[in-house]
Amino acid sequence: MPRVSLLAATVLLLFVISCGGPAGGDALPPDTDISSAEEQDPVADTPSETAAPAQAAEEATATAQPTVTPLATPTETAVPLPTSTSTETAVPTPTSTPTEAVTITAEPPRPTATPTASATDSPPQPTLTPTLTATATRTHTPVPAAVFVRSHTSYASDSQLVLVGELVNGGAFEVFGARVHAEFFSSSGASIAVAEALAVFGKLEAESSAPFRMIADVDPAEVQSYELSVFSDEFSITEFRALEVSAVTLVERGGRLAVVGRLHNGHETALTSVVVAVTFYDEAGEVVDVVEHPMFGETITPGADLLFEIPLPGAERAYTNLQVQAQGQLSLF
């Protein structure tokens, strides 16, 4: 269309000149369509086929925006101090080869029986006379900042070696699955057996204790010494809670002793898979035996009580006091 206007303006100009109007380049035709045609943007003359790609590219540029993915907010996880592996040997002086003699060539001494207690309507029965206390008397001494064996002893039982003791968490954080690994040596220093046992409780709070009981399939007469190593985990998918223990006493059942008492759930959740443990101590506060009593079929609701009775295995081990502890797992139902 601009070209038609330009052609019309040229014809008009030639007509004016032929009629005697201004000539040459001294005057421009008054028609404004000429200047408008000359000032048209060259892009306007571009064929539609050429302009379309440019327009499409411009639209693509205008709409294609980069996708910005927000960075995930970093999370901080409190990492407890690493639990070091504590190695304890039966040798009081640190040497590469255990030298302390753990003599197990004879049965442990029998406790002195005194006929001081008798059941009602029955003849007097020989019983032990321990001094019953809720906790054992201990000497406060600096402890390692890790899980370690505070006390341990061993004795023969049915041609097997029984190793009992007490673990203490001297660290600042709770640990789980604490376990003791034992390696037994002959009089010549040769390794003759290994065994491992878990602590009675799955969770060991900081500055708290838990007993363990290990049975080694080895001839007690061949064992001259043993070496203990302690391991534990920093995390657990199972949650544990301690139960309150009260009204602990000894009773006689058919000529044998039993420990009875009451458990109380002071938590806001029900607890199941309850385990009760009795740790026996001598006059020096050293562990002499451990009895574990699982109550896996019992569930204690919040604020409820549960009675327990633990028969003692016999009068083989002499003791002066004992401690009862209990722990349960968080119930999911």
Coordinates of N, CA and C in Angstrom, one line a residue, residues 1-12 31 33-34 37-38 40 45:
M1 N 0.8 -1.2 0.0 CA 0.0 0.0 0.0 C 0.8 1.3 0.0
P2 N 1.9 1.3 0.8 CA 2.8 2.5 0.7 C 3.3 2.8 -0.7
R3 N 3.7 1.7 -1.4 CA 4.2 1.9 -2.8 C 3.1 2.5 -3.7
V4 N 1.8 2.2 -3.5 CA 0.8 2.8 -4.3 C 0.6 4.3 -4.0
S5 N 0.8 4.6 -2.7 CA 0.7 6.0 -2.3 C 1.8 6.8 -2.9
L6 N 3.0 6.2 -2.9 CA 4.2 6.9 -3.5 C 4.0 7.1 -5.0
L7 N 3.5 6.1 -5.7 CA 3.2 6.2 -7.1 C 2.2 7.3 -7.4
A8 N 1.2 7.4 -6.6 CA 0.2 8.5 -6.8 C 0.8 9.9 -6.5
A9 N 1.7 10.0 -5.5 CA 2.3 11.3 -5.2 C 3.2 11.7 -6.4
T10 N 3.9 10.7 -7.0 CA 4.8 11.0 -8.2 C 4.0 11.5 -9.3
V11 N 2.9 10.9 -9.6 CA 2.0 11.3 -10.7 C 1.5 12.7 -10.5
L12 N 1.1 13.0 -9.2 CA 0.6 14.3 -8.9 C 1.7 15.4 -9.1
D31 N 2.3 17.0 -0.2 CA 1.6 15.7 0.2 C 2.4 15.1 1.3
D33 N 2.0 12.2 2.5 CA 2.1 10.8 2.4 C 3.5 10.3 2.0
I34 N 4.2 11.2 1.3 CA 5.6 10.8 0.8 C 6.5 10.6 2.0
A37 N 5.7 7.7 3.9 CA 6.1 6.4 3.3 C 7.6 6.2 3.4
E38 N 8.4 7.3 3.3 CA 9.8 7.2 3.4 C 10.3 6.9 4.8
Q40 N 8.8 4.9 6.9 CA 8.3 3.6 7.4 C 9.4 2.8 7.8
D45 N 8.2 -3.7 5.7 CA 8.2 -4.3 4.4 C 8.6 -5.7 4.3

